[in-house]
Each structure stands twice: as structure tokens, then as C-alpha cells.
Short mmCIF file of C-alpha atoms in Angstrom, two decimals:
data_model
loop_
_atom_site.label_atom_id
_atom_site.label_comp_id
_atom_site.label_asym_id
_atom_site.label_seq_id
_atom_site.Cartn_x
_atom_site.Cartn_y
_atom_site.Cartn_z
CA UNK A 56 0.00 0.00 0.00
CA UNK A 57 1.37 3.43 -0.93
CA UNK A 58 1.78 6.20 1.64
CA UNK A 59 -0.88 8.14 -0.29
CA UNK A 60 -3.38 5.28 0.12
CA UNK A 61 -2.56 5.08 3.82
CA UNK A 62 -3.22 8.79 4.23
CA UNK A 63 -6.50 8.46 2.37
CA UNK A 64 -7.62 5.66 4.69
CA UNK A 65 -6.70 7.73 7.73
CA UNK A 66 -8.67 10.79 6.61
CA UNK A 67 -12.04 9.59 8.04
CA UNK A 68 -10.32 8.83 11.36
CA UNK A 69 -8.71 12.27 11.45
CA UNK A 70 -12.04 13.92 10.67
CA UNK A 71 -13.70 11.97 13.46
CA UNK A 72 -10.97 12.99 15.92
CA UNK A 73 -11.30 16.63 14.89
CA UNK A 74 -15.08 16.34 15.21
CA UNK A 75 -14.80 14.93 18.72
CA UNK A 76 -12.28 17.53 19.83
CA UNK A 77 -14.36 20.40 18.44
CA UNK A 78 -17.27 18.95 20.40
CA UNK A 79 -15.07 19.16 23.50
CA UNK A 80 -14.50 22.84 22.82
CA UNK A 81 -18.25 23.36 22.40
CA UNK A 82 -18.87 21.54 25.69
CA UNK A 83 -16.27 23.63 27.47
CA UNK A 84 -17.70 26.82 26.03
CA UNK A 85 -21.29 25.78 26.62
CA UNK A 86 -20.45 24.81 30.17
CA UNK A 87 -19.24 28.31 30.81
CA UNK A 88 -21.86 29.94 28.66
CA UNK A 89 -24.84 28.09 30.09
CA UNK A 90 -23.65 28.70 33.59
CA UNK A 91 -22.75 32.29 32.86
CA UNK A 92 -26.15 32.92 31.31
CA UNK A 93 -27.41 33.88 34.74
CA UNK A 94 -25.46 37.14 34.66
CA UNK A 95 -28.76 38.99 34.97
CA UNK A 96 -29.49 37.33 38.31
CA UNK A 97 -28.30 38.51 41.76
CA UNK A 98 -25.11 37.10 43.24
CA UNK A 99 -25.06 34.82 46.25
CA UNK A 100 -23.70 36.24 49.55
CA UNK A 101 -20.39 34.42 49.02
CA UNK A 102 -18.64 32.46 46.21
CA UNK A 103 -19.66 28.85 45.54
CA UNK A 104 -16.02 27.79 45.18
CA UNK A 105 -12.72 28.14 46.99
CA UNK A 106 -9.04 28.00 46.11
CA UNK A 107 -7.86 24.42 45.70
CA UNK A 108 -10.90 23.16 43.81
CA UNK A 109 -10.12 20.80 40.91
CA UNK A 110 -12.54 19.27 38.39
CA UNK A 111 -11.87 16.58 35.77
CA UNK A 112 -13.93 15.54 32.75
CA UNK A 113 -13.85 12.94 29.98
CA UNK A 114 -15.48 13.26 26.60
CA UNK A 115 -16.65 10.09 24.90
CA UNK A 116 -17.56 9.35 21.31
CA UNK A 117 -19.64 6.21 21.68
CA UNK A 118 -17.61 3.88 23.89
CA UNK A 119 -14.30 5.63 23.19
CA UNK A 120 -12.72 8.37 25.30
CA UNK A 121 -11.79 11.11 22.85
CA UNK A 122 -10.60 13.93 25.11
CA UNK A 123 -10.06 15.07 28.68
CA UNK A 124 -10.43 18.43 30.42
CA UNK A 125 -9.24 19.68 33.82
CA UNK A 126 -10.13 22.90 35.66
CA UNK A 127 -8.62 24.27 38.85
CA UNK A 128 -8.63 27.53 40.82
CA UNK A 129 -5.89 28.90 43.06
CA UNK A 130 -4.86 32.02 44.93
CA UNK A 131 -2.24 34.23 43.26
CA UNK A 132 0.14 36.98 44.25
CA UNK A 133 -0.73 38.88 41.07
CA UNK A 134 -2.50 42.22 41.65
CA UNK A 135 -4.61 44.18 39.18
CA UNK A 136 -5.97 47.74 38.78
CA UNK A 137 -4.36 49.34 41.79
CA UNK A 138 -3.50 46.25 43.80
CA UNK A 139 -6.78 44.31 43.73
CA UNK A 140 -6.41 40.59 44.64
CA UNK A 141 -7.43 37.90 42.17
CA UNK A 142 -8.00 34.19 41.74
CA UNK A 143 -6.05 32.24 39.12
CA UNK A 144 -8.10 29.79 37.01
CA UNK A 145 -6.43 27.17 34.82
CA UNK A 146 -8.24 24.98 32.26
CA UNK A 147 -6.44 22.26 30.29
CA UNK A 148 -7.87 20.23 27.40
CA UNK A 149 -6.27 17.37 25.47
CA UNK A 150 -7.14 14.45 23.21
CA UNK A 151 -6.85 10.95 24.69
CA UNK A 152 -6.48 7.31 23.69
CA UNK A 153 -6.61 6.44 19.98
CA UNK A 154 -7.76 9.96 19.15
CA UNK A 155 -4.46 11.29 20.50
CA UNK A 156 -2.58 9.30 17.84
CA UNK A 157 -4.38 10.86 14.87
CA UNK A 158 -4.86 14.43 16.10
CA UNK A 159 -2.85 15.41 19.18
CA UNK A 160 -4.24 18.40 21.08
CA UNK A 161 -2.70 20.16 24.08
CA UNK A 162 -4.59 23.34 24.95
CA UNK A 163 -4.28 25.53 28.05
CA UNK A 164 -6.52 28.45 29.04
CA UNK A 165 -5.85 30.73 32.04
CA UNK A 166 -7.71 33.66 33.52
CA UNK A 167 -7.38 35.94 36.55
CA UNK A 168 -10.64 37.11 38.15
CA UNK A 169 -11.32 39.75 40.81
CA UNK A 170 -11.91 38.42 44.35
CA UNK A 171 -15.07 40.50 44.81
CA UNK A 172 -16.66 41.16 41.40
CA UNK A 173 -15.39 37.89 39.84
CA UNK A 174 -14.87 39.78 36.57
CA UNK A 175 -11.82 38.88 34.44
CA UNK A 176 -8.63 40.96 34.34
CA UNK A 177 -6.35 38.84 32.18
CA UNK A 178 -7.02 35.83 29.91
CA UNK A 179 -4.41 33.78 28.04
CA UNK A 180 -4.63 30.76 25.79
CA UNK A 181 -2.01 28.42 24.35
CA UNK A 182 -3.50 26.09 21.74
CA UNK A 183 -1.52 23.27 20.15
CA UNK A 184 -3.71 21.22 17.78
CA UNK A 185 -1.64 18.88 15.59
CA UNK A 186 0.61 21.28 13.62
CA UNK A 187 -1.56 24.31 14.37
CA UNK A 188 -0.39 26.63 17.17
CA UNK A 189 -2.09 29.73 18.50
CA UNK A 190 -1.49 32.01 21.48
CA UNK A 191 -3.48 34.98 22.69
CA UNK A 192 -3.32 37.42 25.60
CA UNK A 193 -6.48 39.38 26.45
CA UNK A 194 -6.56 42.22 28.98
CA UNK A 195 -9.90 43.42 30.37
CA UNK A 196 -9.47 47.03 31.53
CA UNK A 197 -12.54 47.91 33.61
CA UNK A 198 -11.32 51.46 34.23
CA UNK A 199 -11.22 52.40 30.53
CA UNK A 200 -13.80 49.82 29.34
CA UNK A 201 -11.42 48.39 26.76
CA UNK A 202 -10.36 44.87 25.86
CA UNK A 203 -6.85 44.51 24.44
CA UNK A 204 -5.97 41.28 22.60
CA UNK A 205 -3.31 40.23 20.11
CA UNK A 206 -5.73 41.19 17.32
CA UNK A 207 -6.36 44.74 18.59
CA UNK A 208 -8.27 46.87 21.11
CA UNK A 209 -12.05 46.70 21.51
CA UNK A 210 -14.42 48.90 23.56
CA UNK A 211 -16.98 47.21 25.80
CA UNK A 212 -19.63 48.04 28.37
CA UNK A 213 -21.30 45.99 31.08
CA UNK A 214 -20.26 42.42 31.83
CA UNK A 215 -18.07 40.67 29.25
CA UNK A 216 -16.24 37.41 30.01
CA UNK A 217 -13.77 34.91 28.69
CA UNK A 218 -14.85 31.26 28.82
CA UNK A 219 -13.32 30.18 32.17
CA UNK A 220 -14.28 33.37 34.03
CA UNK A 221 -17.90 33.07 32.86
CA UNK A 222 -18.19 29.64 34.43
CA UNK A 223 -16.87 30.65 37.85
CA UNK A 224 -18.88 33.90 37.87
CA UNK A 225 -22.09 32.03 37.12
CA UNK A 226 -21.68 29.58 39.95
CA UNK A 227 -21.99 32.48 42.37
CA UNK A 228 -25.41 33.66 41.17
CA UNK A 229 -28.79 32.99 42.74
CA UNK A 230 -30.80 30.79 40.34
CA UNK A 231 -33.65 29.98 42.73
CA UNK A 232 -36.19 31.99 40.73
CA UNK A 233 -35.47 30.55 37.28
CA UNK A 234 -38.55 29.32 35.39
CA UNK A 235 -38.69 26.55 32.80
CA UNK A 236 -38.42 27.94 29.28
CA UNK A 237 -36.68 31.17 30.29
CA UNK A 238 -33.95 32.23 27.89
CA UNK A 239 -30.78 34.12 28.77
CA UNK A 240 -27.75 35.51 27.00
CA UNK A 241 -24.13 35.95 28.02
CA UNK A 242 -21.61 38.18 26.28
CA UNK A 243 -18.08 36.91 25.83
CA UNK A 244 -14.95 37.96 23.97
CA UNK A 245 -13.57 35.51 21.38
CA UNK A 246 -10.75 36.11 18.88
CA UNK A 247 -11.61 39.62 17.70
CA UNK A 248 -15.17 40.41 18.76
CA UNK A 249 -17.72 40.37 21.57
CA UNK A 250 -20.32 37.70 20.94
CA UNK A 251 -23.38 36.30 22.70
CA UNK A 252 -24.86 32.85 23.26
CA UNK A 253 -28.50 32.10 24.03
CA UNK A 254 -29.37 29.41 26.61
CA UNK A 255 -32.72 27.97 27.62
CA UNK A 256 -33.44 26.62 31.12
CA UNK A 257 -35.26 23.27 30.89
CA UNK A 258 -35.93 22.47 34.54
CA UNK A 259 -34.59 19.89 36.97
CA UNK A 260 -33.56 16.30 36.25
CA UNK A 261 -31.74 13.46 37.98
CA UNK A 262 -28.59 12.59 36.05
CA UNK A 263 -25.97 9.86 36.47
CA UNK A 264 -22.25 10.35 35.77
CA UNK A 265 -19.04 8.55 36.73
CA UNK A 266 -19.21 10.02 40.22
CA UNK A 267 -22.78 8.98 40.94
CA UNK A 268 -26.35 10.20 40.49
CA UNK A 269 -27.18 13.86 41.14
CA UNK A 270 -30.11 16.28 41.19
CA UNK A 271 -29.35 18.77 38.42
CA UNK A 272 -30.47 21.88 36.57
CA UNK A 273 -30.77 21.27 32.81
CA UNK A 274 -29.89 23.73 30.04
CA UNK A 275 -30.01 23.87 26.25
CA UNK A 276 -27.33 26.21 24.80
CA UNK A 277 -27.66 27.12 21.12
CA UNK A 278 -25.11 25.69 18.66
CA UNK A 279 -24.33 26.64 15.07
CA UNK A 280 -24.94 23.89 12.45
CA UNK A 281 -22.20 23.04 9.96
CA UNK A 282 -19.70 20.26 9.28
CA UNK A 283 -19.72 19.19 12.93
CA UNK A 284 -23.38 19.67 13.94
CA UNK A 285 -26.63 18.93 12.12
CA UNK A 286 -29.25 21.63 11.58
CA UNK A 287 -31.40 20.12 14.32
CA UNK A 288 -28.56 18.98 16.65
CA UNK A 289 -29.26 19.51 20.35
CA UNK A 290 -26.81 20.26 23.15
CA UNK A 291 -27.85 19.56 26.72
CA UNK A 292 -25.96 20.42 29.89
CA UNK A 293 -26.66 19.31 33.48
CA UNK A 294 -25.36 21.32 36.48
CA UNK A 295 -25.61 20.17 40.10
CA UNK A 296 -28.54 21.72 41.96
CA UNK A 297 -26.52 22.37 45.12
CA UNK A 298 -24.09 24.87 46.60
CA UNK A 299 -21.29 23.87 44.21
CA UNK A 300 -23.14 24.33 40.90
CA UNK A 301 -20.73 22.23 38.82
CA UNK A 302 -21.50 20.58 35.44
CA UNK A 303 -21.65 16.80 35.77
CA UNK A 304 -22.76 15.81 32.26
CA UNK A 305 -23.38 17.12 28.74
CA UNK A 306 -24.59 15.53 25.51
CA UNK A 307 -24.51 16.78 21.93
CA UNK A 308 -25.61 15.28 18.59
CA UNK A 309 -23.07 15.39 15.76
CA UNK A 310 -23.45 14.94 12.01
CA UNK A 311 -22.50 11.32 12.67
CA UNK A 312 -23.11 9.94 16.16
CA UNK A 313 -23.00 11.90 19.40
CA UNK A 314 -20.58 12.91 22.16
CA UNK A 315 -21.03 12.86 25.93
CA UNK A 316 -19.05 14.77 28.56
CA UNK A 317 -18.80 13.19 32.01
CA UNK A 318 -17.51 14.43 35.38
CA UNK A 319 -14.80 11.99 36.52
CA UNK A 320 -13.20 13.80 39.44
CA UNK A 321 -13.88 16.61 41.91
CA UNK A 322 -11.80 17.63 44.92
CA UNK A 323 -11.29 20.69 47.06
CA UNK A 324 -14.97 21.64 46.77
CA UNK A 325 -16.39 24.26 49.11
CA UNK A 326 -19.45 22.13 49.83
CA UNK A 327 -19.88 18.33 49.96
CA UNK A 328 -20.77 16.72 46.65
CA UNK A 329 -23.76 14.61 47.64
CA UNK A 330 -24.84 11.96 45.12
CA UNK A 331 -28.33 10.48 45.43
CA UNK A 332 -28.19 7.23 47.33
CA UNK A 333 -29.55 4.17 45.51
#
């Protein structure tokens, strides 16, 4: 068999790997977006997280693990805007198993958020996807209402997030008055513009993941159809209905098959993670 024939046979596998990894990015974004959609709601008296918290996820295409993601939050000595203290959030994503052979991904996202407002000061990303490499550094200046990224400077008003900061901000909001069918939007900065995602609250459900069965809040973030998603593809996200407010599961339909995200590890939580006893 020629090397050309071998490459041709590997193309469907590469496309499937890319499809699964892009689904991971959508899950990560939707996790932050759906959670952050509550930006219009009042904040809780104190944060739902603490320094030292670490969360781990696996993304599966059928029976195969296609990717992994890890999030953690820590204290930092970095100060912003006149010496204000901040938390340091780190999110890592990578392909796994057989998928890692065909399309190796090693991505790292970091953000620094204010201790009190939980708004972002500085966001960085380092993406390594096969031969593609991309880095960005985004500064949120709340005194001048400007966002400065590698691509330029952009004015903003109100609350604008990066992906990781949106997730942690949202966990600290009071969602007790949400009604089924209510729709929300969150604004976020991506690449070279401020964009918005619409999310619908679908009520409460009991969901099972690798760490047990939990009472959850269910959301349906919008997704854009294309080569990865069908016109009628649905994305569902389940977040624990407790003091921690962490995503435990997500499911999305692809052009071929579907992908599921599953919580596999959680430590350093501020409140006990209480699965439903069988």
C-alpha cells in the first residue's frame, strides 16, 4: 500500500478525531456559557467555590474516550488595577487514547478574576492542535472599558467574560427563581469580537455520571450547524442543583453519532458533593 493510500484511509479517522475535539470545545464553552447565562441574576452572599478546587472531565464518542479536560482555581500573588487581589483559574484540554494518535491536542486556558466582582482581568490561551499553534493574551481594563488582545483593542460596556471566568462567575449567582423555558444571553470575547450565546433553562432532572447520580439543573445552549453539527442537533448540559453548581454531564448530537461529557473527578470543593443514594 502506498503512503498516499494510507493517508486516504486515515482521513475519516482524522475527521472523526477533529469532530470529537471540536465537540469538547463546544462543551467547554457551553459549560461556561450556560452557567454564565445567569449574569442577569443577583449574586449569592459568598462564592460557591474556593481556592484548591479541581474538576476533571472525559469526553466520549460512543464507547471511546476522545478527550479530557481539567479545571482548577488557586490564589495568586498577582495584583490588578491598583493592587486588587485575584484568583487564578487554569483549564487544560487534550485528546486521549486512539484519538491522540491521529490528532494530538494540548490546549491551556488561564484567567485571573477579581476576588469580589469575579470579573476577568487577564485571559491567556495556548492552543496546540496537531501542527496548528495559537497564542493569545487578552486584557480586560474595567477602568477604561477596553479589551486589548493580540488582534487589537475593543471597547466594551457591562459584563463581558472569557470562557473560564464566565463559568466561575455564574456559579456564584442565585438561580432559585429561574422558570422553565426562560432564555438568557451571556456576552463573551472571542478572537476579535464580543459575541453572545443564548441558553434555555429546561428544569430539573436526575442525572448519572461517573461520580454517581445527582439532582441537576438542565440547560439547552444554542449551537451553530455546519460540518460538525446537524441543523437540528441539540446540546444539553446538566449542572448540580446544590451549593457547588458544577457541570456533571453534557450531551450533543453530531453529524455522525453523538458525544457525551462526564464528570470523573472533583476535589477541594467548598461544599460536599452529595450523590443520590440508591
